[in-house]
mmCIF file of C-alpha atoms in Angstrom:
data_model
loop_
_atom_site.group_PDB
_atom_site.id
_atom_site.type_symbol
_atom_site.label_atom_id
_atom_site.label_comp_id
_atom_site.label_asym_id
_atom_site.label_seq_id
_atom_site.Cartn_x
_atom_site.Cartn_y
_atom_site.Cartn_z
ATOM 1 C CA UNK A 1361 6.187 10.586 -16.267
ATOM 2 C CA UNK A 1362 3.185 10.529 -13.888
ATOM 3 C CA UNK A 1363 2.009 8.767 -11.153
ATOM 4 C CA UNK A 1364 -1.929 8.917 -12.549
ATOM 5 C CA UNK A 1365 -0.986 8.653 -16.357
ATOM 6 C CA UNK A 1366 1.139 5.939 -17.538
ATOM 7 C CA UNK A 1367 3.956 6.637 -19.956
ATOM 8 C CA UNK A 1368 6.031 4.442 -22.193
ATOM 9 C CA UNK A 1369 9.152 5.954 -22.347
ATOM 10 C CA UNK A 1370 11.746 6.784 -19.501
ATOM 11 C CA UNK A 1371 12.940 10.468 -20.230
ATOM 12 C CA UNK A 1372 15.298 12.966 -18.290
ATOM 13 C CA UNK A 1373 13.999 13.766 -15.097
ATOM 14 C CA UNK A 1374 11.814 10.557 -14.373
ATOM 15 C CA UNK A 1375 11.325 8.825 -11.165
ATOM 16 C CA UNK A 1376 11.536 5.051 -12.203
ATOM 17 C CA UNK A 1377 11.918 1.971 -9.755
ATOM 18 C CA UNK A 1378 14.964 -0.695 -9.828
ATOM 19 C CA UNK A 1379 13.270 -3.760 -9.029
ATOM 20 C CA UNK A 1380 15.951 -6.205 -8.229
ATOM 21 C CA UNK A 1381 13.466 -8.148 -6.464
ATOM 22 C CA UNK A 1382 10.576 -8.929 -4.656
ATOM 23 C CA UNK A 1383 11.831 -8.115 -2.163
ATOM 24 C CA UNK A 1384 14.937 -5.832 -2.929
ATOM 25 C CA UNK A 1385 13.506 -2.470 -4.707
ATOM 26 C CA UNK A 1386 14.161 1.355 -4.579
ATOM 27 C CA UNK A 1387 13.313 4.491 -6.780
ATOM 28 C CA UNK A 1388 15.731 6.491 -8.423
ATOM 29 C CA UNK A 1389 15.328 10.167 -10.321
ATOM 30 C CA UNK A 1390 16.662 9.275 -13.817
ATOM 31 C CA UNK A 1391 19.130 11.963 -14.730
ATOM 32 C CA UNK A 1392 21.445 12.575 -17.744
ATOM 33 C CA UNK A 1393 25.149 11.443 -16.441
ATOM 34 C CA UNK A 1394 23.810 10.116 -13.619
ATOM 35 C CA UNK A 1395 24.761 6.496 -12.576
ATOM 36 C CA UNK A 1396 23.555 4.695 -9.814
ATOM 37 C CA UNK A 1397 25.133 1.651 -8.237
ATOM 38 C CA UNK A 1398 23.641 -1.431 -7.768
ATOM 39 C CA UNK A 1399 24.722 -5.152 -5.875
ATOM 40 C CA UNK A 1400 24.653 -6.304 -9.674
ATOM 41 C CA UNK A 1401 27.002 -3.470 -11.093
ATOM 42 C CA UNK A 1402 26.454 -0.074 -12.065
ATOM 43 C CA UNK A 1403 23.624 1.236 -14.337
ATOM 44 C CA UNK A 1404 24.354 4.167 -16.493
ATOM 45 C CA UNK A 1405 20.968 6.415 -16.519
ATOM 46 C CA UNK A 1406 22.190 7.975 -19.770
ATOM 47 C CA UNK A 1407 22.829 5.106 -22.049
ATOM 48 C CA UNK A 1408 20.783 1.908 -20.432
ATOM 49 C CA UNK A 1409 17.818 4.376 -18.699
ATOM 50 C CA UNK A 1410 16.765 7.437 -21.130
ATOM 51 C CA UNK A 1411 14.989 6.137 -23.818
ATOM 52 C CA UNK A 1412 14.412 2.880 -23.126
ATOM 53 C CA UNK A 1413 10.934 1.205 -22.586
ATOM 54 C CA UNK A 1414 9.596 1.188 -18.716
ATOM 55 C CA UNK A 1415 9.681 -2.640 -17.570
ATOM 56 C CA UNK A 1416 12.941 -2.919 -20.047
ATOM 57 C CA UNK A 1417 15.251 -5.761 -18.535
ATOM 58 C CA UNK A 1418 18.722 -3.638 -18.263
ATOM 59 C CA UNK A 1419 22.292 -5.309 -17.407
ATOM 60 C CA UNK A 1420 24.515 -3.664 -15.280
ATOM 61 C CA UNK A 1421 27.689 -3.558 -15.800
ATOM 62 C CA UNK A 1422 29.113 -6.655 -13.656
ATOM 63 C CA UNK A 1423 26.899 -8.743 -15.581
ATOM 64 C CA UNK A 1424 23.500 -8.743 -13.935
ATOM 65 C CA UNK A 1425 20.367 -7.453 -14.468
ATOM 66 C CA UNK A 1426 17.244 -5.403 -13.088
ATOM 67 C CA UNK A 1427 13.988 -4.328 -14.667
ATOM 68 C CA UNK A 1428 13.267 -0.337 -14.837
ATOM 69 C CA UNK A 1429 9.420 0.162 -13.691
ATOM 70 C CA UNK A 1430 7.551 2.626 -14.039
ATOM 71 C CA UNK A 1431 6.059 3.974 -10.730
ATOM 72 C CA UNK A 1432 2.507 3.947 -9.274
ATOM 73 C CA UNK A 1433 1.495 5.067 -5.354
ATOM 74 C CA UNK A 1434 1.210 0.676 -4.438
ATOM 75 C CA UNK A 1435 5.538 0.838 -5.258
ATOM 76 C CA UNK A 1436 5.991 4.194 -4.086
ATOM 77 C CA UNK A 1437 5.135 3.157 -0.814
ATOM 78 C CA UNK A 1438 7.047 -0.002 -0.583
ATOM 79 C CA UNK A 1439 9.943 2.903 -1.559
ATOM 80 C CA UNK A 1440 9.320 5.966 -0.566
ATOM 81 C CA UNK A 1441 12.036 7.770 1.737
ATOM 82 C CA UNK A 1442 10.716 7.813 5.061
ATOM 83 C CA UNK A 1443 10.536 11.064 6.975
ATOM 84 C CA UNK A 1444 7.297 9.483 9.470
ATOM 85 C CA UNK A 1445 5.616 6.308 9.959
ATOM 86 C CA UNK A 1446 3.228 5.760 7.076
ATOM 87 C CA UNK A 1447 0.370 3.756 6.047
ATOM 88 C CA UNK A 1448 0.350 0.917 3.509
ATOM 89 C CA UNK A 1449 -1.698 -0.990 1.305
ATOM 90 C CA UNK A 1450 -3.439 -2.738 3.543
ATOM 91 C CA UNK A 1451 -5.299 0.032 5.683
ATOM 92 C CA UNK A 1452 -4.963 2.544 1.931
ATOM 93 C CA UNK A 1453 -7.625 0.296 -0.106
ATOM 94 C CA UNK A 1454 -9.929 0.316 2.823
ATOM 95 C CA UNK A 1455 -9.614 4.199 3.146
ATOM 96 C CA UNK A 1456 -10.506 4.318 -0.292
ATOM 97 C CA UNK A 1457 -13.272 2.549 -0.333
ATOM 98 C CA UNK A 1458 -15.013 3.480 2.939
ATOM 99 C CA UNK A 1459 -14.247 7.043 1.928
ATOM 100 C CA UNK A 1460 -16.782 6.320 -1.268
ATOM 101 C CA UNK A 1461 -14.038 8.120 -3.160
ATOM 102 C CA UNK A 1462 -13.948 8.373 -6.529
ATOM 103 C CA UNK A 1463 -12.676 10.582 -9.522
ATOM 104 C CA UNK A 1464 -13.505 14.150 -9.140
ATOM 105 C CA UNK A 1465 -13.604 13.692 -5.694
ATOM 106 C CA UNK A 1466 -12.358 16.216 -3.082
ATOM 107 C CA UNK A 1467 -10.626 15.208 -0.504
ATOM 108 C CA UNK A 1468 -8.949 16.870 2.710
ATOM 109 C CA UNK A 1469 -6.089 14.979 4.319
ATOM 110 C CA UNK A 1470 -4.035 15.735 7.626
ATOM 111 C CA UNK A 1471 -0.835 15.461 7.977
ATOM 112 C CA UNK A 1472 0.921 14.669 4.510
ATOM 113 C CA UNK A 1473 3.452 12.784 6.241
ATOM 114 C CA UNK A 1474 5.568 10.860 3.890
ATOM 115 C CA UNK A 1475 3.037 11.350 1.029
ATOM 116 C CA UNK A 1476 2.248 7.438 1.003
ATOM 117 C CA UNK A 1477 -1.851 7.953 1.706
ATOM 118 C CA UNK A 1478 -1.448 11.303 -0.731
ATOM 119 C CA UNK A 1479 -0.402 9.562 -3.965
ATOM 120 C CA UNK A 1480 -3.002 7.007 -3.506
ATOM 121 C CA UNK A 1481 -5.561 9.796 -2.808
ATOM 122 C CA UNK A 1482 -4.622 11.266 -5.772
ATOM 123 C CA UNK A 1483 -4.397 8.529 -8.177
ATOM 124 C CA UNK A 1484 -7.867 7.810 -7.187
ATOM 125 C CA UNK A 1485 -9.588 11.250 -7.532
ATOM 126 C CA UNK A 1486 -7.620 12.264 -10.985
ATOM 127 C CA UNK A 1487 -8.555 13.661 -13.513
ATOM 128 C CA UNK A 1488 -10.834 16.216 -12.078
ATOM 129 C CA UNK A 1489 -10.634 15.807 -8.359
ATOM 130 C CA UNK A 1490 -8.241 17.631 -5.479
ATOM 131 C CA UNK A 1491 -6.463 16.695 -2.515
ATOM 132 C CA UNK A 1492 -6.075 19.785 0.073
ATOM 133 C CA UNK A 1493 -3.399 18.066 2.015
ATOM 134 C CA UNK A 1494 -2.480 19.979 5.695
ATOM 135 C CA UNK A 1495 1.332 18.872 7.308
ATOM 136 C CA UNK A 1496 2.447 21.149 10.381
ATOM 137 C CA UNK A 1497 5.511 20.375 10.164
ATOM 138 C CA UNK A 1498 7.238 23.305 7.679
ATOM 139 C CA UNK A 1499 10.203 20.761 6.193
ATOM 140 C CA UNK A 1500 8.335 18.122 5.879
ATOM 141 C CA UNK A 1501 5.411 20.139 3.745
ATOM 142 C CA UNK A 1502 8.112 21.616 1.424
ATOM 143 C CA UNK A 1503 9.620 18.336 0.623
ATOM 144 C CA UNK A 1504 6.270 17.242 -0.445
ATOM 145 C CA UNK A 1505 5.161 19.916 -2.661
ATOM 146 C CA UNK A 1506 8.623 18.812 -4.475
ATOM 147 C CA UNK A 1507 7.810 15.496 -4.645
ATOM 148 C CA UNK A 1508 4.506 16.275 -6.454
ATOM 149 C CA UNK A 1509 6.108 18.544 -8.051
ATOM 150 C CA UNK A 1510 8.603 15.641 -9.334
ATOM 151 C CA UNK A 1511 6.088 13.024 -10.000
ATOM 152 C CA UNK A 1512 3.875 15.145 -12.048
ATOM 153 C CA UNK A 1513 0.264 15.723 -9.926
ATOM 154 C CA UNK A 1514 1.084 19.074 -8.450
ATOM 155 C CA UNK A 1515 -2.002 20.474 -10.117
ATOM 156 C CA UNK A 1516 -4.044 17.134 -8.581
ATOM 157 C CA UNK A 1517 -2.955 18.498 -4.530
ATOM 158 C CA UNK A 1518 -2.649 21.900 -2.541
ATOM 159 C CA UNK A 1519 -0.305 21.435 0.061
ATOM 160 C CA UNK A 1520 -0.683 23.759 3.100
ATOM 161 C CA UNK A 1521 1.776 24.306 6.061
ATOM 162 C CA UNK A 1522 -0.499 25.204 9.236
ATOM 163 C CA UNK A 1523 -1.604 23.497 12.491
ATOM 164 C CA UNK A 1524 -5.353 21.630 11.490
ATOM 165 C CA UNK A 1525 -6.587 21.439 15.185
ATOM 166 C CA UNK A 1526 -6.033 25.774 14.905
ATOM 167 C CA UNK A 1527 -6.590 26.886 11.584
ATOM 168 C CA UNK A 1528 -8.465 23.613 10.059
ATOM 169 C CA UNK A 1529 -7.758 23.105 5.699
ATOM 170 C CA UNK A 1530 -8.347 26.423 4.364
ATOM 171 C CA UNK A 1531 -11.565 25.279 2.843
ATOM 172 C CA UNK A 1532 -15.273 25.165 3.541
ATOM 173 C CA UNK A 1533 -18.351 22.954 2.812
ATOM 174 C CA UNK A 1534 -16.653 21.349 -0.593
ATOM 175 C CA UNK A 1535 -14.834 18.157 0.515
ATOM 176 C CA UNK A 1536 -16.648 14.708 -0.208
ATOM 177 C CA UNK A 1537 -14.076 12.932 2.515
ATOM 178 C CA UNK A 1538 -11.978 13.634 5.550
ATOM 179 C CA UNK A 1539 -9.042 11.836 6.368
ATOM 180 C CA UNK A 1540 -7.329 12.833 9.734
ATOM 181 C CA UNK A 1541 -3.522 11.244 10.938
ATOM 182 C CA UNK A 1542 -2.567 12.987 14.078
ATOM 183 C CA UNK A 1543 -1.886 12.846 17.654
ATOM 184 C CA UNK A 1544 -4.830 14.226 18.451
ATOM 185 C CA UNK A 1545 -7.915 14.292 16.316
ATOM 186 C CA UNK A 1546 -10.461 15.072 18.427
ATOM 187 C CA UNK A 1547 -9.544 18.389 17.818
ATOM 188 C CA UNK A 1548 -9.787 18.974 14.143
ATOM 189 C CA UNK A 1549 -13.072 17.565 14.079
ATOM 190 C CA UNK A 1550 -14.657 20.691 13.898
ATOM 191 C CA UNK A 1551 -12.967 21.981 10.999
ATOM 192 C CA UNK A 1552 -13.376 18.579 9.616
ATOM 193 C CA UNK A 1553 -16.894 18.939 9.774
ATOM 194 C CA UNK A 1554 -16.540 22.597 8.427
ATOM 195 C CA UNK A 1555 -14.397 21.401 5.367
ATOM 196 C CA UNK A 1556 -16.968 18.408 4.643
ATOM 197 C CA UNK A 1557 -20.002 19.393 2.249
ATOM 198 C CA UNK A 1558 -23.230 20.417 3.249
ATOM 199 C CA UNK A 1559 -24.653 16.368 3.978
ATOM 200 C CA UNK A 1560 -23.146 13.114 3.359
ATOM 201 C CA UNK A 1561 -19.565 13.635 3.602
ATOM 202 C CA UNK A 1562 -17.361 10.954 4.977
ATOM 203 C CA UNK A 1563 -14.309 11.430 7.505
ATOM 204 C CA UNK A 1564 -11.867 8.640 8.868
ATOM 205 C CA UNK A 1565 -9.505 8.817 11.387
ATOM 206 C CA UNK A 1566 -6.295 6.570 11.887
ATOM 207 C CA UNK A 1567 -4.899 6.418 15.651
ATOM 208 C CA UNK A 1568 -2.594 4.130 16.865
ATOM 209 C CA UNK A 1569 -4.103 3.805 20.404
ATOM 210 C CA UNK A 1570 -7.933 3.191 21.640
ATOM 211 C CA UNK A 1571 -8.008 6.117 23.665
ATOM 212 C CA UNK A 1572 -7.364 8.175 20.895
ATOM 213 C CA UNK A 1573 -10.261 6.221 19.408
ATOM 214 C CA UNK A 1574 -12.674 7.021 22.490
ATOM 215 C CA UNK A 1575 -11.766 10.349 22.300
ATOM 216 C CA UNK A 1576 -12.330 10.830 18.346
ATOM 217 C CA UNK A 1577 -15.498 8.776 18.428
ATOM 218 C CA UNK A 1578 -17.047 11.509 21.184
ATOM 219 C CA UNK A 1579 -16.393 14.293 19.143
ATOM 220 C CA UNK A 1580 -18.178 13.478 16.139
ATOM 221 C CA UNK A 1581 -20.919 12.539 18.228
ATOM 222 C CA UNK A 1582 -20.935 15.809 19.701
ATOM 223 C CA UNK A 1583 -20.681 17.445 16.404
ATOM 224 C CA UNK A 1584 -23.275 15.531 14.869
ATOM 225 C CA UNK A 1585 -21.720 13.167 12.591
ATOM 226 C CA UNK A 1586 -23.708 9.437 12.507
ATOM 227 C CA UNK A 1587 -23.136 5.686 11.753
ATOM 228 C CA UNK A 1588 -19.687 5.947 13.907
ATOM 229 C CA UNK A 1589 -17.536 2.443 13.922
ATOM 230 C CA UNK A 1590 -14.082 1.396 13.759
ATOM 231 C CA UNK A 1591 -12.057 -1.174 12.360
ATOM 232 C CA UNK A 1592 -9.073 -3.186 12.159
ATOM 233 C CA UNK A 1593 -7.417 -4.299 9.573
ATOM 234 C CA UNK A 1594 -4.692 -7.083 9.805
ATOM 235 C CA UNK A 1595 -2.536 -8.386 6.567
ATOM 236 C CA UNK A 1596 -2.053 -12.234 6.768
ATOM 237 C CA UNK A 1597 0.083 -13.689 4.395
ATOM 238 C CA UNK A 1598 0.671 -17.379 3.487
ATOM 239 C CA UNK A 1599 3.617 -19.532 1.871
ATOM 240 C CA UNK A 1600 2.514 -21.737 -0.747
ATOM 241 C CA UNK A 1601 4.975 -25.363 -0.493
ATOM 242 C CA UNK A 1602 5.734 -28.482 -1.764
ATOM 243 C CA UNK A 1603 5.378 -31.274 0.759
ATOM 244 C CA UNK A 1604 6.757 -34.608 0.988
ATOM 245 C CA UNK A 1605 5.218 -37.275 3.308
ATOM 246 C CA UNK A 1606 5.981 -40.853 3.217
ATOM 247 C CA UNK A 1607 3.220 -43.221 2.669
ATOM 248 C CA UNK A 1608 2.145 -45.471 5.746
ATOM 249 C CA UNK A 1609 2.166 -49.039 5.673
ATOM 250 C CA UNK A 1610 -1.111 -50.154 6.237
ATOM 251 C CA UNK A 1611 -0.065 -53.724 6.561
ATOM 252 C CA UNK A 1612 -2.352 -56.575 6.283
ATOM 253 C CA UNK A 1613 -5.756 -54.925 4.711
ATOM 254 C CA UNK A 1614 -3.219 -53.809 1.463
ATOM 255 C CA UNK A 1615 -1.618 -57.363 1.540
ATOM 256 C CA UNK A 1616 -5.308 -58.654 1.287
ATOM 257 C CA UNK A 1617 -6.164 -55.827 -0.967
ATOM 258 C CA UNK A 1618 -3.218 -57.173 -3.424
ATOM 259 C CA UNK A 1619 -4.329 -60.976 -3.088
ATOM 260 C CA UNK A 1620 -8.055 -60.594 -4.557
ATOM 261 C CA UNK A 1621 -6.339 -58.374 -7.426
ATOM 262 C CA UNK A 1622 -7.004 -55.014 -6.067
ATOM 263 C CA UNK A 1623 -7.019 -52.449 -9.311
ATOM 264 C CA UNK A 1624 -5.260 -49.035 -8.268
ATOM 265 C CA UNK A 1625 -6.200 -47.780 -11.407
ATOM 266 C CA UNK A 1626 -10.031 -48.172 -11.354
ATOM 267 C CA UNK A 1627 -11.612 -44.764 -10.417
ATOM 268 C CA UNK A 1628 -13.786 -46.486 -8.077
ATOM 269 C CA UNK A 1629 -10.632 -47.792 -6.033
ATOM 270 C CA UNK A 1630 -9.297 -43.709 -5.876
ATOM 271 C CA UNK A 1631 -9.146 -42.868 -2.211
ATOM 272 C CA UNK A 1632 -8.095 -46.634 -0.966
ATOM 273 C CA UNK A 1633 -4.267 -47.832 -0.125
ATOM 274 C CA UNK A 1634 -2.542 -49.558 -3.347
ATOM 275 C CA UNK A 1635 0.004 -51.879 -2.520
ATOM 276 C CA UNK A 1636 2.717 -51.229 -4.672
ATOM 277 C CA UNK A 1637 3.049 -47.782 -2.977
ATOM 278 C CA UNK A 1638 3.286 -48.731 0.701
ATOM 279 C CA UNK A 1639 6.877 -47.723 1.081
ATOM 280 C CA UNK A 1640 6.976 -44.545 -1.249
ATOM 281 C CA UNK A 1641 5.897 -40.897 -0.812
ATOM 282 C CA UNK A 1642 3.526 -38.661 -1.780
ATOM 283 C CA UNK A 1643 3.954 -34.719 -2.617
ATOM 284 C CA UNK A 1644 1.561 -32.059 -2.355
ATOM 285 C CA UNK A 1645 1.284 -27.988 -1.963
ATOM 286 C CA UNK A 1646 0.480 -26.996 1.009
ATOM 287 C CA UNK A 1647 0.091 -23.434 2.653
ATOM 288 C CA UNK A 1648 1.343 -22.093 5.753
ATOM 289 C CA UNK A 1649 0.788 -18.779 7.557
ATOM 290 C CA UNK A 1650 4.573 -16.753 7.895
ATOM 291 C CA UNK A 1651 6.169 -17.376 11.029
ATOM 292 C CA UNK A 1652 6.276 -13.969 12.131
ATOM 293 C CA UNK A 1653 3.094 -11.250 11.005
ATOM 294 C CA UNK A 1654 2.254 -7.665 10.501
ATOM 295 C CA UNK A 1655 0.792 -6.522 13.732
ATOM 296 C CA UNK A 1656 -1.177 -4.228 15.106
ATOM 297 C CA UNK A 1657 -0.520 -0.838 13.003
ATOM 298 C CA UNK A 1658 -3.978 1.294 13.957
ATOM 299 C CA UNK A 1659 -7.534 1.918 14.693
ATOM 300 C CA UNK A 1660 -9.503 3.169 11.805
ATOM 301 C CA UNK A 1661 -12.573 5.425 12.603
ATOM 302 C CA UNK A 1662 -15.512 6.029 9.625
ATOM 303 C CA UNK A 1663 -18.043 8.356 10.434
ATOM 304 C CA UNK A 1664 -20.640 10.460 8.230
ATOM 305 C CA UNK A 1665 -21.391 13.729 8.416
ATOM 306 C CA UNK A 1666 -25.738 13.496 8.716
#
């Protein structure tokens, strides 16, 4: 099992996701004698996990069922086990993009984090690219060299335990894109600019608040870097439903309608009140915003190195 090359088969050792749900998912690391309990029952890994095809339907053993996925960076982080505040779909694929990444691309990241942004990173510059990805924090770096590790792209990613804004990525004028996720990135962008390739690298910084933006945004004008802008991105998602609505009695145009043998079925009469529905209803799908929406989660700042 990898996260950049699909596999068929769940074996020993896999990370696979139990979707119960849209809305009710998790991963679990497939492991011989393992079970894992679920609201449906209990699912033995050994005898209804290990062998089995990935998107198999598998009961549990109350009676119920889930479907065994196999895992890609979009469900990993709907799942992943939190250890910061991470970025999702919404702000990844315009990362990705604005980052002109590709594969064989090299990319430097700071800080790992919860490895959310890294396994999309990844995906994306496999086969032949590299992430050098920088987390301070010494825990949190070793738990993500064993998640790559785990999920099979350890030779896709360097991780590196240091402070960026001190000792920048370890690298110099090879990285096609920049991506910077801490408090203060005015900072790195130095060593940002030392990582980035000769001319025409990218870099992007996320910050939660606009002085952190004002702040970033001077230092790569100070270091040179051109076509500065920021964006927003906000997710806004709609419910597709059936409505009902009774029909309105139009009163005495449809009773004079019905006396000069007004034809409801002629295409030429479509649009105009027919009698013999004045006290019915009508249905039709209709789409409504979600009462309550994904805020504000940060600024994104592009900028390229001239």
């Amino acid at each position: 099992m990898s996260f950049v090359e699909y596999g068929d088969t769940i074996k020993d050792g896999d990370t696979a996701i139990v979707f119960l749900g849209h809305e009710s998912m998790f991963p679990v690391k497939v492991q011989h004698g393992t079970v894992t309990q679920t609201k449906y029952g209990v699912i033995r890994h050994s005898t209804d996990l290990i062998g089995k095809k990935y998107g198999s339907k598998v009961t549990c053993s109350k009676g119920g069922w889930v479907f065994i996925l196999h895992p890609t960076p979009e469900l990993w982080t709907m799942n992943l086990p939190h250890r910061t505040q991470i970025l999702y779909s919404t702000d990844i694929s315009i990362i990705t993009m604005m980052l002109e990444l590709k594969p064989g691309s090299i990319v430097c990241e700071s800080g790992t984090g919860s490895g959310s942004l890294s396994h999309a990173l990844i995906r994306t510059v496999a086969p032949t690219g590299h992430l050098y990805t920088v987390e301070f924090h010494q825990q949190r770096a070793e738990k993500a060299r064993e998640e790559f590790r785990e999920h099979g792209v350890e030779h896709l990613v360097t991780v590196t335990n240091q402070d960026v804004c001190k000792n920048g990525f370890g690298v110099s004028n090879i990285a096609d894109a920049v991506f910077l996720d801490i408090p203060s990135p005015w900072e790195a962008i130095g060593h940002a600019k030392s990582a980035l390739k000769t001319e025409g690298g990218r870099i992007c910084s996320f910050s939660p608040c606009i002085e952190q933006v004002q702040r970033t945004c001077l230092a790569m004008e100070e270091y040179g870097f051109t076509e500065i802008n920021t964006l927003e991105i906000l997710l806004r998602v709609y419910n597709v439903r059936t409505v009902s609505l009774q029909i309105p009695d139009l009163g005495k145009a449809a009773e004079d309608n019905s006396s000069i043998g007004f034809d409801c079925s002629n295409p030429s009469n479509q649009g105009s009140p027919c009698p013999n529905l004045q006290q019915g209803t009508v249905q039709f799908k209709s789409s409504v915003p979600l009462r309550e929406m994904v805020g504000h989660t940060g600024y994104l700042t592009f900028a390229t190195k001239s």
